[in-house]
JSON list of C-alpha atoms in Angstrom, two decimals:
[
{"chain": "Y", "resi": 1, "resn": "MET", "atom": "CA", "xyz": [29.25, 1.28, 19.43]},
{"chain": "Y", "resi": 2, "resn": "SER", "atom": "CA", "xyz": [31.92, -0.55, 17.38]},
{"chain": "Y", "resi": 3, "resn": "THR", "atom": "CA", "xyz": [31.75, -1.01, 13.61]},
{"chain": "Y", "resi": 4, "resn": "LEU", "atom": "CA", "xyz": [30.96, -4.72, 14.06]},
{"chain": "Y", "resi": 5, "resn": "ASP", "atom": "CA", "xyz": [28.12, -3.96, 16.47]},
{"chain": "Y", "resi": 6, "resn": "ALA", "atom": "CA", "xyz": [26.73, -1.35, 14.08]},
{"chain": "Y", "resi": 7, "resn": "THR", "atom": "CA", "xyz": [26.89, -3.85, 11.20]},
{"chain": "Y", "resi": 8, "resn": "ARG", "atom": "CA", "xyz": [25.10, -6.48, 13.30]},
{"chain": "Y", "resi": 9, "resn": "ALA", "atom": "CA", "xyz": [22.39, -3.98, 14.20]},
{"chain": "Y", "resi": 10, "resn": "GLU", "atom": "CA", "xyz": [21.89, -3.02, 10.54]},
{"chain": "Y", "resi": 11, "resn": "LEU", "atom": "CA", "xyz": [21.75, -6.68, 9.47]},
{"chain": "Y", "resi": 12, "resn": "ALA", "atom": "CA", "xyz": [19.24, -7.40, 12.24]},
{"chain": "Y", "resi": 13, "resn": "LEU", "atom": "CA", "xyz": [16.98, -4.68, 10.81]},
{"chain": "Y", "resi": 14, "resn": "VAL", "atom": "CA", "xyz": [17.34, -6.18, 7.31]},
{"chain": "Y", "resi": 15, "resn": "VAL", "atom": "CA", "xyz": [16.44, -9.65, 8.63]},
{"chain": "Y", "resi": 16, "resn": "LEU", "atom": "CA", "xyz": [13.46, -8.19, 10.53]},
{"chain": "Y", "resi": 17, "resn": "TYR", "atom": "CA", "xyz": [12.31, -6.45, 7.37]},
{"chain": "Y", "resi": 18, "resn": "LEU", "atom": "CA", "xyz": [12.69, -9.46, 5.07]},
{"chain": "Y", "resi": 19, "resn": "ASN", "atom": "CA", "xyz": [10.91, -11.71, 7.58]},
{"chain": "Y", "resi": 20, "resn": "LYS", "atom": "CA", "xyz": [7.71, -9.79, 6.84]},
{"chain": "Y", "resi": 21, "resn": "ALA", "atom": "CA", "xyz": [5.63, -11.47, 4.13]},
{"chain": "Y", "resi": 22, "resn": "GLU", "atom": "CA", "xyz": [4.20, -8.04, 3.28]},
{"chain": "Y", "resi": 23, "resn": "ALA", "atom": "CA", "xyz": [7.70, -6.64, 2.69]},
{"chain": "Y", "resi": 24, "resn": "ARG", "atom": "CA", "xyz": [8.64, -9.51, 0.38]},
{"chain": "Y", "resi": 25, "resn": "ASP", "atom": "CA", "xyz": [5.38, -9.01, -1.50]},
{"chain": "Y", "resi": 26, "resn": "LYS", "atom": "CA", "xyz": [6.11, -5.32, -2.06]},
{"chain": "Y", "resi": 27, "resn": "ILE", "atom": "CA", "xyz": [9.67, -6.06, -3.24]},
{"chain": "Y", "resi": 28, "resn": "CYS", "atom": "CA", "xyz": [8.18, -8.52, -5.75]},
{"chain": "Y", "resi": 29, "resn": "ARG", "atom": "CA", "xyz": [5.65, -5.84, -6.71]},
{"chain": "Y", "resi": 30, "resn": "ALA", "atom": "CA", "xyz": [8.48, -3.41, -7.46]},
{"chain": "Y", "resi": 31, "resn": "ILE", "atom": "CA", "xyz": [10.10, -6.06, -9.68]},
{"chain": "Y", "resi": 32, "resn": "GLN", "atom": "CA", "xyz": [6.75, -6.73, -11.38]},
{"chain": "Y", "resi": 33, "resn": "TYR", "atom": "CA", "xyz": [5.99, -3.11, -12.25]},
{"chain": "Y", "resi": 34, "resn": "GLY", "atom": "CA", "xyz": [9.60, -2.33, -13.06]},
{"chain": "Y", "resi": 35, "resn": "SER", "atom": "CA", "xyz": [9.45, -5.14, -15.61]},
{"chain": "Y", "resi": 36, "resn": "LYS", "atom": "CA", "xyz": [6.15, -3.79, -16.94]},
{"chain": "Y", "resi": 37, "resn": "PHE", "atom": "CA", "xyz": [7.79, -0.39, -17.43]},
{"chain": "Y", "resi": 38, "resn": "LEU", "atom": "CA", "xyz": [10.69, -1.96, -19.33]},
{"chain": "Y", "resi": 39, "resn": "SER", "atom": "CA", "xyz": [8.52, -4.21, -21.51]},
{"chain": "Y", "resi": 40, "resn": "ASN", "atom": "CA", "xyz": [5.89, -1.54, -22.32]},
{"chain": "Y", "resi": 41, "resn": "GLY", "atom": "CA", "xyz": [3.51, -4.42, -23.08]},
{"chain": "Y", "resi": 42, "resn": "GLN", "atom": "CA", "xyz": [5.81, -5.96, -25.70]},
{"chain": "Y", "resi": 43, "resn": "PRO", "atom": "CA", "xyz": [6.71, -9.67, -25.66]},
{"chain": "Y", "resi": 44, "resn": "GLY", "atom": "CA", "xyz": [10.14, -10.51, -24.29]},
{"chain": "Y", "resi": 45, "resn": "THR", "atom": "CA", "xyz": [12.08, -11.25, -21.13]},
{"chain": "Y", "resi": 46, "resn": "ALA", "atom": "CA", "xyz": [10.76, -8.21, -19.22]},
{"chain": "Y", "resi": 47, "resn": "GLN", "atom": "CA", "xyz": [7.13, -9.16, -19.92]},
{"chain": "Y", "resi": 48, "resn": "ASN", "atom": "CA", "xyz": [7.82, -12.75, -18.84]},
{"chain": "Y", "resi": 49, "resn": "VAL", "atom": "CA", "xyz": [9.26, -11.45, -15.55]},
{"chain": "Y", "resi": 50, "resn": "ASP", "atom": "CA", "xyz": [6.19, -9.21, -15.14]},
{"chain": "Y", "resi": 51, "resn": "LYS", "atom": "CA", "xyz": [3.75, -12.10, -15.63]},
{"chain": "Y", "resi": 52, "resn": "SER", "atom": "CA", "xyz": [5.64, -14.66, -13.54]},
{"chain": "Y", "resi": 53, "resn": "THR", "atom": "CA", "xyz": [6.15, -12.21, -10.66]},
{"chain": "Y", "resi": 54, "resn": "SER", "atom": "CA", "xyz": [2.48, -11.21, -10.77]},
{"chain": "Y", "resi": 55, "resn": "LEU", "atom": "CA", "xyz": [1.49, -14.88, -10.44]},
{"chain": "Y", "resi": 56, "resn": "ALA", "atom": "CA", "xyz": [4.00, -15.47, -7.63]},
{"chain": "Y", "resi": 57, "resn": "ARG", "atom": "CA", "xyz": [2.65, -12.48, -5.67]},
{"chain": "Y", "resi": 58, "resn": "LYS", "atom": "CA", "xyz": [-0.81, -14.03, -5.61]},
{"chain": "Y", "resi": 59, "resn": "VAL", "atom": "CA", "xyz": [0.57, -16.83, -3.41]},
{"chain": "Y", "resi": 60, "resn": "PHE", "atom": "CA", "xyz": [1.74, -14.23, -0.86]},
{"chain": "Y", "resi": 61, "resn": "ARG", "atom": "CA", "xyz": [-1.82, -12.91, -0.72]},
{"chain": "Y", "resi": 62, "resn": "LEU", "atom": "CA", "xyz": [-3.60, -16.22, -0.08]},
{"chain": "Y", "resi": 63, "resn": "PHE", "atom": "CA", "xyz": [-6.21, -15.75, 2.71]},
{"chain": "Y", "resi": 64, "resn": "LYS", "atom": "CA", "xyz": [-5.05, -12.15, 3.16]},
{"chain": "Y", "resi": 65, "resn": "PHE", "atom": "CA", "xyz": [-8.66, -11.04, 2.61]},
{"chain": "Y", "resi": 66, "resn": "VAL", "atom": "CA", "xyz": [-9.28, -12.09, 6.24]},
{"chain": "Y", "resi": 67, "resn": "ASN", "atom": "CA", "xyz": [-7.25, -9.06, 7.43]},
{"chain": "Y", "resi": 68, "resn": "ASP", "atom": "CA", "xyz": [-9.61, -6.54, 5.86]},
{"chain": "Y", "resi": 69, "resn": "LEU", "atom": "CA", "xyz": [-12.63, -8.65, 6.77]},
{"chain": "Y", "resi": 70, "resn": "HIS", "atom": "CA", "xyz": [-11.50, -8.32, 10.38]},
{"chain": "Y", "resi": 71, "resn": "GLY", "atom": "CA", "xyz": [-11.06, -4.56, 9.89]},
{"chain": "Y", "resi": 72, "resn": "LEU", "atom": "CA", "xyz": [-14.58, -4.38, 8.46]},
{"chain": "Y", "resi": 73, "resn": "ILE", "atom": "CA", "xyz": [-16.20, -5.81, 11.59]},
{"chain": "Y", "resi": 74, "resn": "SER", "atom": "CA", "xyz": [-13.84, -4.16, 14.11]},
{"chain": "Y", "resi": 75, "resn": "PRO", "atom": "CA", "xyz": [-15.06, -1.10, 16.06]},
{"chain": "Y", "resi": 76, "resn": "VAL", "atom": "CA", "xyz": [-13.74, 2.31, 15.00]},
{"chain": "Y", "resi": 77, "resn": "PRO", "atom": "CA", "xyz": [-12.07, 4.83, 17.37]},
{"chain": "Y", "resi": 78, "resn": "GLN", "atom": "CA", "xyz": [-14.61, 6.86, 19.32]},
{"chain": "Y", "resi": 79, "resn": "GLY", "atom": "CA", "xyz": [-15.24, 10.30, 17.86]},
{"chain": "Y", "resi": 80, "resn": "THR", "atom": "CA", "xyz": [-14.46, 9.36, 14.25]},
{"chain": "Y", "resi": 81, "resn": "PRO", "atom": "CA", "xyz": [-16.79, 11.31, 11.89]},
{"chain": "Y", "resi": 82, "resn": "LEU", "atom": "CA", "xyz": [-19.47, 9.16, 10.27]},
{"chain": "Y", "resi": 83, "resn": "PRO", "atom": "CA", "xyz": [-18.34, 9.90, 6.66]},
{"chain": "Y", "resi": 84, "resn": "LEU", "atom": "CA", "xyz": [-14.82, 8.69, 7.50]},
{"chain": "Y", "resi": 85, "resn": "VAL", "atom": "CA", "xyz": [-16.25, 5.59, 9.20]},
{"chain": "Y", "resi": 86, "resn": "LEU", "atom": "CA", "xyz": [-18.31, 4.72, 6.11]},
{"chain": "Y", "resi": 87, "resn": "LEU", "atom": "CA", "xyz": [-15.39, 5.37, 3.76]},
{"chain": "Y", "resi": 88, "resn": "GLY", "atom": "CA", "xyz": [-13.07, 3.27, 5.94]},
{"chain": "Y", "resi": 89, "resn": "LYS", "atom": "CA", "xyz": [-15.49, 0.36, 6.08]},
{"chain": "Y", "resi": 90, "resn": "SER", "atom": "CA", "xyz": [-16.11, 0.61, 2.32]},
{"chain": "Y", "resi": 91, "resn": "LYS", "atom": "CA", "xyz": [-12.35, 0.45, 1.77]},
{"chain": "Y", "resi": 92, "resn": "ASN", "atom": "CA", "xyz": [-12.13, -2.69, 3.94]},
{"chain": "Y", "resi": 93, "resn": "ALA", "atom": "CA", "xyz": [-15.05, -4.33, 2.13]},
{"chain": "Y", "resi": 94, "resn": "LEU", "atom": "CA", "xyz": [-13.69, -3.54, -1.35]},
{"chain": "Y", "resi": 95, "resn": "LEU", "atom": "CA", "xyz": [-10.13, -4.58, -0.54]},
{"chain": "Y", "resi": 96, "resn": "SER", "atom": "CA", "xyz": [-11.29, -7.81, 1.08]},
{"chain": "Y", "resi": 97, "resn": "THR", "atom": "CA", "xyz": [-13.39, -8.59, -2.02]},
{"chain": "Y", "resi": 98, "resn": "PHE", "atom": "CA", "xyz": [-10.41, -7.83, -4.28]},
{"chain": "Y", "resi": 99, "resn": "LEU", "atom": "CA", "xyz": [-8.12, -10.17, -2.34]},
{"chain": "Y", "resi": 100, "resn": "PHE", "atom": "CA", "xyz": [-10.75, -12.94, -2.24]},
{"chain": "Y", "resi": 101, "resn": "LEU", "atom": "CA", "xyz": [-11.46, -12.76, -5.98]},
{"chain": "Y", "resi": 102, "resn": "ASP", "atom": "CA", "xyz": [-7.72, -12.58, -6.66]},
{"chain": "Y", "resi": 103, "resn": "GLN", "atom": "CA", "xyz": [-7.42, -16.09, -5.24]},
{"chain": "Y", "resi": 104, "resn": "ILE", "atom": "CA", "xyz": [-9.86, -17.37, -7.88]},
{"chain": "Y", "resi": 105, "resn": "VAL", "atom": "CA", "xyz": [-7.79, -15.59, -10.54]},
{"chain": "Y", "resi": 106, "resn": "TRP", "atom": "CA", "xyz": [-4.72, -17.44, -9.23]},
{"chain": "Y", "resi": 107, "resn": "LEU", "atom": "CA", "xyz": [-6.59, -20.76, -9.39]},
{"chain": "Y", "resi": 108, "resn": "GLY", "atom": "CA", "xyz": [-7.54, -19.98, -12.99]},
{"chain": "Y", "resi": 109, "resn": "ARG", "atom": "CA", "xyz": [-4.00, -19.09, -14.05]},
{"chain": "Y", "resi": 110, "resn": "THR", "atom": "CA", "xyz": [-2.54, -22.21, -12.47]},
{"chain": "Y", "resi": 111, "resn": "GLY", "atom": "CA", "xyz": [-5.13, -24.39, -14.25]},
{"chain": "Y", "resi": 112, "resn": "ILE", "atom": "CA", "xyz": [-6.90, -25.58, -11.08]},
{"chain": "Y", "resi": 113, "resn": "TYR", "atom": "CA", "xyz": [-10.02, -23.56, -11.94]},
{"chain": "Y", "resi": 114, "resn": "LYS", "atom": "CA", "xyz": [-10.93, -24.56, -15.50]},
{"chain": "Y", "resi": 115, "resn": "ASN", "atom": "CA", "xyz": [-13.39, -21.80, -16.46]},
{"chain": "Y", "resi": 116, "resn": "LYS", "atom": "CA", "xyz": [-10.92, -19.27, -17.91]},
{"chain": "Y", "resi": 117, "resn": "GLU", "atom": "CA", "xyz": [-13.58, -16.79, -19.08]},
{"chain": "Y", "resi": 118, "resn": "ARG", "atom": "CA", "xyz": [-15.15, -16.66, -15.61]},
{"chain": "Y", "resi": 119, "resn": "ALA", "atom": "CA", "xyz": [-11.71, -16.28, -14.03]},
{"chain": "Y", "resi": 120, "resn": "GLU", "atom": "CA", "xyz": [-10.86, -13.34, -16.34]},
{"chain": "Y", "resi": 121, "resn": "LEU", "atom": "CA", "xyz": [-14.21, -11.69, -15.56]},
{"chain": "Y", "resi": 122, "resn": "LEU", "atom": "CA", "xyz": [-13.65, -12.08, -11.82]},
{"chain": "Y", "resi": 123, "resn": "GLY", "atom": "CA", "xyz": [-10.13, -10.72, -12.29]},
{"chain": "Y", "resi": 124, "resn": "ARG", "atom": "CA", "xyz": [-11.52, -7.57, -13.88]},
{"chain": "Y", "resi": 125, "resn": "ILE", "atom": "CA", "xyz": [-14.13, -7.18, -11.14]},
{"chain": "Y", "resi": 126, "resn": "SER", "atom": "CA", "xyz": [-11.40, -7.59, -8.52]},
{"chain": "Y", "resi": 127, "resn": "LEU", "atom": "CA", "xyz": [-9.38, -4.76, -10.12]},
{"chain": "Y", "resi": 128, "resn": "PHE", "atom": "CA", "xyz": [-12.43, -2.48, -10.00]},
{"chain": "Y", "resi": 129, "resn": "CYS", "atom": "CA", "xyz": [-12.74, -3.34, -6.29]},
{"chain": "Y", "resi": 130, "resn": "TRP", "atom": "CA", "xyz": [-9.06, -2.45, -5.77]},
{"chain": "Y", "resi": 131, "resn": "MET", "atom": "CA", "xyz": [-9.53, 0.86, -7.59]},
{"chain": "Y", "resi": 132, "resn": "GLY", "atom": "CA", "xyz": [-12.60, 1.58, -5.45]},
{"chain": "Y", "resi": 133, "resn": "SER", "atom": "CA", "xyz": [-10.66, 0.82, -2.25]},
{"chain": "Y", "resi": 134, "resn": "SER", "atom": "CA", "xyz": [-7.86, 3.17, -3.40]},
{"chain": "Y", "resi": 135, "resn": "ILE", "atom": "CA", "xyz": [-10.41, 5.94, -4.01]},
{"chain": "Y", "resi": 136, "resn": "CYS", "atom": "CA", "xyz": [-11.87, 5.37, -0.53]},
{"chain": "Y", "resi": 137, "resn": "THR", "atom": "CA", "xyz": [-8.35, 5.44, 0.96]},
{"chain": "Y", "resi": 138, "resn": "THR", "atom": "CA", "xyz": [-7.66, 8.75, -0.81]},
{"chain": "Y", "resi": 139, "resn": "LEU", "atom": "CA", "xyz": [-10.82, 10.32, 0.60]},
{"chain": "Y", "resi": 140, "resn": "VAL", "atom": "CA", "xyz": [-10.13, 8.96, 4.11]},
{"chain": "Y", "resi": 141, "resn": "GLU", "atom": "CA", "xyz": [-6.58, 10.36, 4.08]},
{"chain": "Y", "resi": 142, "resn": "VAL", "atom": "CA", "xyz": [-7.82, 13.76, 2.86]},
{"chain": "Y", "resi": 143, "resn": "GLY", "atom": "CA", "xyz": [-10.35, 13.85, 5.71]},
{"chain": "Y", "resi": 144, "resn": "GLU", "atom": "CA", "xyz": [-7.82, 12.72, 8.33]},
{"chain": "Y", "resi": 145, "resn": "LEU", "atom": "CA", "xyz": [-5.24, 15.23, 7.09]},
{"chain": "Y", "resi": 146, "resn": "GLY", "atom": "CA", "xyz": [-7.79, 18.02, 7.37]},
{"chain": "Y", "resi": 147, "resn": "SER", "atom": "CA", "xyz": [-8.54, 17.04, 10.96]},
{"chain": "Y", "resi": 148, "resn": "LEU", "atom": "CA", "xyz": [-4.82, 16.72, 11.77]},
{"chain": "Y", "resi": 149, "resn": "SER", "atom": "CA", "xyz": [-4.06, 20.09, 10.21]},
{"chain": "Y", "resi": 150, "resn": "ALA", "atom": "CA", "xyz": [-6.68, 21.80, 12.38]},
{"chain": "Y", "resi": 151, "resn": "SER", "atom": "CA", "xyz": [-5.32, 20.02, 15.47]},
{"chain": "Y", "resi": 152, "resn": "ILE", "atom": "CA", "xyz": [-1.73, 21.05, 14.66]},
{"chain": "Y", "resi": 153, "resn": "LYS", "atom": "CA", "xyz": [-2.71, 24.70, 14.13]},
{"chain": "Y", "resi": 154, "resn": "LYS", "atom": "CA", "xyz": [-4.53, 24.71, 17.46]},
{"chain": "Y", "resi": 155, "resn": "LEU", "atom": "CA", "xyz": [-1.47, 23.24, 19.20]},
{"chain": "Y", "resi": 156, "resn": "GLU", "atom": "CA", "xyz": [0.81, 25.79, 17.51]},
{"chain": "Y", "resi": 157, "resn": "LYS", "atom": "CA", "xyz": [-1.23, 28.62, 19.04]},
{"chain": "Y", "resi": 158, "resn": "GLU", "atom": "CA", "xyz": [-0.89, 27.03, 22.48]},
{"chain": "Y", "resi": 159, "resn": "LEU", "atom": "CA", "xyz": [2.89, 26.69, 22.00]},
{"chain": "Y", "resi": 160, "resn": "LYS", "atom": "CA", "xyz": [3.29, 30.16, 20.50]},
{"chain": "Y", "resi": 161, "resn": "ASN", "atom": "CA", "xyz": [5.96, 31.37, 22.95]},
{"chain": "Y", "resi": 162, "resn": "THR", "atom": "CA", "xyz": [7.91, 28.09, 23.13]},
{"chain": "Y", "resi": 163, "resn": "ASP", "atom": "CA", "xyz": [9.93, 25.90, 20.79]},
{"chain": "Y", "resi": 164, "resn": "LYS", "atom": "CA", "xyz": [7.13, 23.74, 19.35]},
{"chain": "Y", "resi": 165, "resn": "TYR", "atom": "CA", "xyz": [9.58, 21.15, 18.02]},
{"chain": "Y", "resi": 166, "resn": "GLN", "atom": "CA", "xyz": [10.58, 20.33, 21.59]},
{"chain": "Y", "resi": 167, "resn": "ASN", "atom": "CA", "xyz": [6.97, 19.36, 22.34]},
{"chain": "Y", "resi": 168, "resn": "GLU", "atom": "CA", "xyz": [6.47, 15.60, 22.06]},
{"chain": "Y", "resi": 169, "resn": "GLN", "atom": "CA", "xyz": [2.77, 15.87, 21.20]},
{"chain": "Y", "resi": 170, "resn": "TYR", "atom": "CA", "xyz": [3.50, 18.35, 18.38]},
{"chain": "Y", "resi": 171, "resn": "ARG", "atom": "CA", "xyz": [6.24, 16.14, 16.92]},
{"chain": "Y", "resi": 172, "resn": "ALA", "atom": "CA", "xyz": [3.94, 13.10, 17.07]},
{"chain": "Y", "resi": 173, "resn": "LYS", "atom": "CA", "xyz": [1.16, 14.94, 15.22]},
{"chain": "Y", "resi": 174, "resn": "LEU", "atom": "CA", "xyz": [3.61, 16.23, 12.63]},
{"chain": "Y", "resi": 175, "resn": "GLN", "atom": "CA", "xyz": [4.95, 12.72, 12.04]},
{"chain": "Y", "resi": 176, "resn": "LYS", "atom": "CA", "xyz": [1.41, 11.38, 11.73]},
{"chain": "Y", "resi": 177, "resn": "SER", "atom": "CA", "xyz": [0.63, 14.12, 9.20]},
{"chain": "Y", "resi": 178, "resn": "ASN", "atom": "CA", "xyz": [3.70, 13.18, 7.14]},
{"chain": "Y", "resi": 179, "resn": "GLU", "atom": "CA", "xyz": [2.73, 9.50, 7.21]},
{"chain": "Y", "resi": 180, "resn": "ARG", "atom": "CA", "xyz": [-0.82, 10.26, 6.07]},
{"chain": "Y", "resi": 181, "resn": "SER", "atom": "CA", "xyz": [0.45, 12.59, 3.32]},
{"chain": "Y", "resi": 182, "resn": "LEU", "atom": "CA", "xyz": [2.61, 9.76, 1.99]},
{"chain": "Y", "resi": 183, "resn": "ALA", "atom": "CA", "xyz": [-0.33, 7.34, 2.21]},
{"chain": "Y", "resi": 184, "resn": "LEU", "atom": "CA", "xyz": [-2.45, 9.87, 0.26]},
{"chain": "Y", "resi": 185, "resn": "VAL", "atom": "CA", "xyz": [0.16, 10.10, -2.50]},
{"chain": "Y", "resi": 186, "resn": "LYS", "atom": "CA", "xyz": [0.40, 6.30, -2.70]},
{"chain": "Y", "resi": 187, "resn": "ALA", "atom": "CA", "xyz": [-3.39, 5.88, -2.88]},
{"chain": "Y", "resi": 188, "resn": "GLY", "atom": "CA", "xyz": [-3.58, 8.45, -5.69]},
{"chain": "Y", "resi": 189, "resn": "ILE", "atom": "CA", "xyz": [-0.82, 6.64, -7.60]},
{"chain": "Y", "resi": 190, "resn": "ASP", "atom": "CA", "xyz": [-2.60, 3.28, -7.11]},
{"chain": "Y", "resi": 191, "resn": "ILE", "atom": "CA", "xyz": [-5.74, 4.71, -8.74]},
{"chain": "Y", "resi": 192, "resn": "VAL", "atom": "CA", "xyz": [-3.71, 5.46, -11.87]},
{"chain": "Y", "resi": 193, "resn": "VAL", "atom": "CA", "xyz": [-2.22, 1.93, -11.75]},
{"chain": "Y", "resi": 194, "resn": "ALA", "atom": "CA", "xyz": [-5.73, 0.43, -11.54]},
{"chain": "Y", "resi": 195, "resn": "VAL", "atom": "CA", "xyz": [-6.87, 2.55, -14.50]},
{"chain": "Y", "resi": 196, "resn": "GLY", "atom": "CA", "xyz": [-3.88, 1.22, -16.45]},
{"chain": "Y", "resi": 197, "resn": "LEU", "atom": "CA", "xyz": [-4.48, -2.42, -15.54]},
{"chain": "Y", "resi": 198, "resn": "LEU", "atom": "CA", "xyz": [-8.16, -2.11, -16.48]},
{"chain": "Y", "resi": 199, "resn": "GLN", "atom": "CA", "xyz": [-7.22, -0.27, -19.70]},
{"chain": "Y", "resi": 200, "resn": "LEU", "atom": "CA", "xyz": [-9.80, 2.43, -19.04]},
{"chain": "Y", "resi": 201, "resn": "ALA", "atom": "CA", "xyz": [-7.61, 5.03, -20.79]},
{"chain": "Y", "resi": 202, "resn": "PRO", "atom": "CA", "xyz": [-5.21, 2.96, -22.93]},
{"chain": "Y", "resi": 203, "resn": "LYS", "atom": "CA", "xyz": [-3.91, 5.91, -24.97]},
{"chain": "Y", "resi": 204, "resn": "LYS", "atom": "CA", "xyz": [-2.91, 7.95, -21.91]},
{"chain": "Y", "resi": 205, "resn": "VAL", "atom": "CA", "xyz": [-2.17, 5.27, -19.31]},
{"chain": "Y", "resi": 206, "resn": "THR", "atom": "CA", "xyz": [0.03, 2.93, -21.35]},
{"chain": "Y", "resi": 207, "resn": "PRO", "atom": "CA", "xyz": [1.75, -0.18, -19.92]},
{"chain": "Y", "resi": 208, "resn": "ARG", "atom": "CA", "xyz": [4.90, 1.93, -19.47]},
{"chain": "Y", "resi": 209, "resn": "VAL", "atom": "CA", "xyz": [3.00, 4.59, -17.51]},
{"chain": "Y", "resi": 210, "resn": "THR", "atom": "CA", "xyz": [1.31, 1.87, -15.44]},
{"chain": "Y", "resi": 211, "resn": "GLY", "atom": "CA", "xyz": [4.71, 0.31, -14.76]},
{"chain": "Y", "resi": 212, "resn": "ALA", "atom": "CA", "xyz": [6.27, 3.62, -13.73]},
{"chain": "Y", "resi": 213, "resn": "PHE", "atom": "CA", "xyz": [3.42, 4.48, -11.35]},
{"chain": "Y", "resi": 214, "resn": "GLY", "atom": "CA", "xyz": [3.27, 0.93, -9.99]},
{"chain": "Y", "resi": 215, "resn": "PHE", "atom": "CA", "xyz": [7.03, 0.90, -9.36]},
{"chain": "Y", "resi": 216, "resn": "THR", "atom": "CA", "xyz": [6.81, 4.24, -7.52]},
{"chain": "Y", "resi": 217, "resn": "SER", "atom": "CA", "xyz": [3.89, 3.01, -5.43]},
{"chain": "Y", "resi": 218, "resn": "SER", "atom": "CA", "xyz": [5.82, -0.16, -4.58]},
{"chain": "Y", "resi": 219, "resn": "LEU", "atom": "CA", "xyz": [8.85, 1.82, -3.40]},
{"chain": "Y", "resi": 220, "resn": "ILE", "atom": "CA", "xyz": [6.58, 3.89, -1.15]},
{"chain": "Y", "resi": 221, "resn": "SER", "atom": "CA", "xyz": [5.11, 0.67, 0.28]},
{"chain": "Y", "resi": 222, "resn": "CYS", "atom": "CA", "xyz": [8.61, -0.72, 0.89]},
{"chain": "Y", "resi": 223, "resn": "TYR", "atom": "CA", "xyz": [9.53, 2.50, 2.71]},
{"chain": "Y", "resi": 224, "resn": "GLN", "atom": "CA", "xyz": [6.35, 2.41, 4.83]},
{"chain": "Y", "resi": 225, "resn": "LEU", "atom": "CA", "xyz": [7.23, -1.10, 6.00]},
{"chain": "Y", "resi": 226, "resn": "LEU", "atom": "CA", "xyz": [10.76, -0.22, 7.12]},
{"chain": "Y", "resi": 227, "resn": "PRO", "atom": "CA", "xyz": [11.33, -1.10, 10.81]},
{"chain": "Y", "resi": 228, "resn": "SER", "atom": "CA", "xyz": [12.04, 1.82, 13.10]},
{"chain": "Y", "resi": 229, "resn": "ARG", "atom": "CA", "xyz": [15.68, 2.19, 14.04]},
{"chain": "Y", "resi": 230, "resn": "PRO", "atom": "CA", "xyz": [16.54, 1.93, 17.74]},
{"chain": "Y", "resi": 231, "resn": "LYS", "atom": "CA", "xyz": [17.66, 5.23, 19.23]},
{"chain": "Y", "resi": 232, "resn": "SER", "atom": "CA", "xyz": [21.38, 5.27, 19.88]},
{"chain": "Y", "resi": 233, "resn": "LYS", "atom": "CA", "xyz": [22.42, 6.14, 23.40]},
{"chain": "Y", "resi": 234, "resn": "ILE", "atom": "CA", "xyz": [24.52, 9.27, 23.76]},
{"chain": "Y", "resi": 235, "resn": "ALA", "atom": "CA", "xyz": [27.45, 8.75, 26.14]}
]
């Protein structure tokens, strides 16, 4: 493959990535929380960027609550343990509620919805819903990782006398485990971000701490949305 072809392929991946509304939202989220970290809650340019980016992100999320509403009523894979099913559905319900209420918050901040006190109250409720969904996600990932770990150990025993990394099923399970571990870390970080936004522990989770954790979570989200690279053919 020539240098020009390689460049075209890389640019095609960038275009594919930036065409995703979710990817653009997470890039804006990184800017938002990076600005929050820099401002540390103090007035200035960084805080203005934080507030304006936060408002802009709400437009990306218009009607996004339908996604989790669909997940709530969709059937789960056969054999999924009941506790994981309930946690998964609770996560969908809480996240859908958060995204729906977030639209009312946007209407309030743009001046379309005139009851500012009600909008602020709904905004706080929506953040509690987001924190609840992050807690549910954490518990689901812990449960799924436990199940995956047991499955991997069983497969390792079966492949005891062979190179397990040459086994496609083993590599797939290992990749899935890595993905779920990353999702677990992100969900745990998001809980801290929610605590900061709700000011439940203002002395410990300051705006700077919230910004740092939110920025890290955003980078993880950006990474998770990266398109898979096509495998290069070996001549």
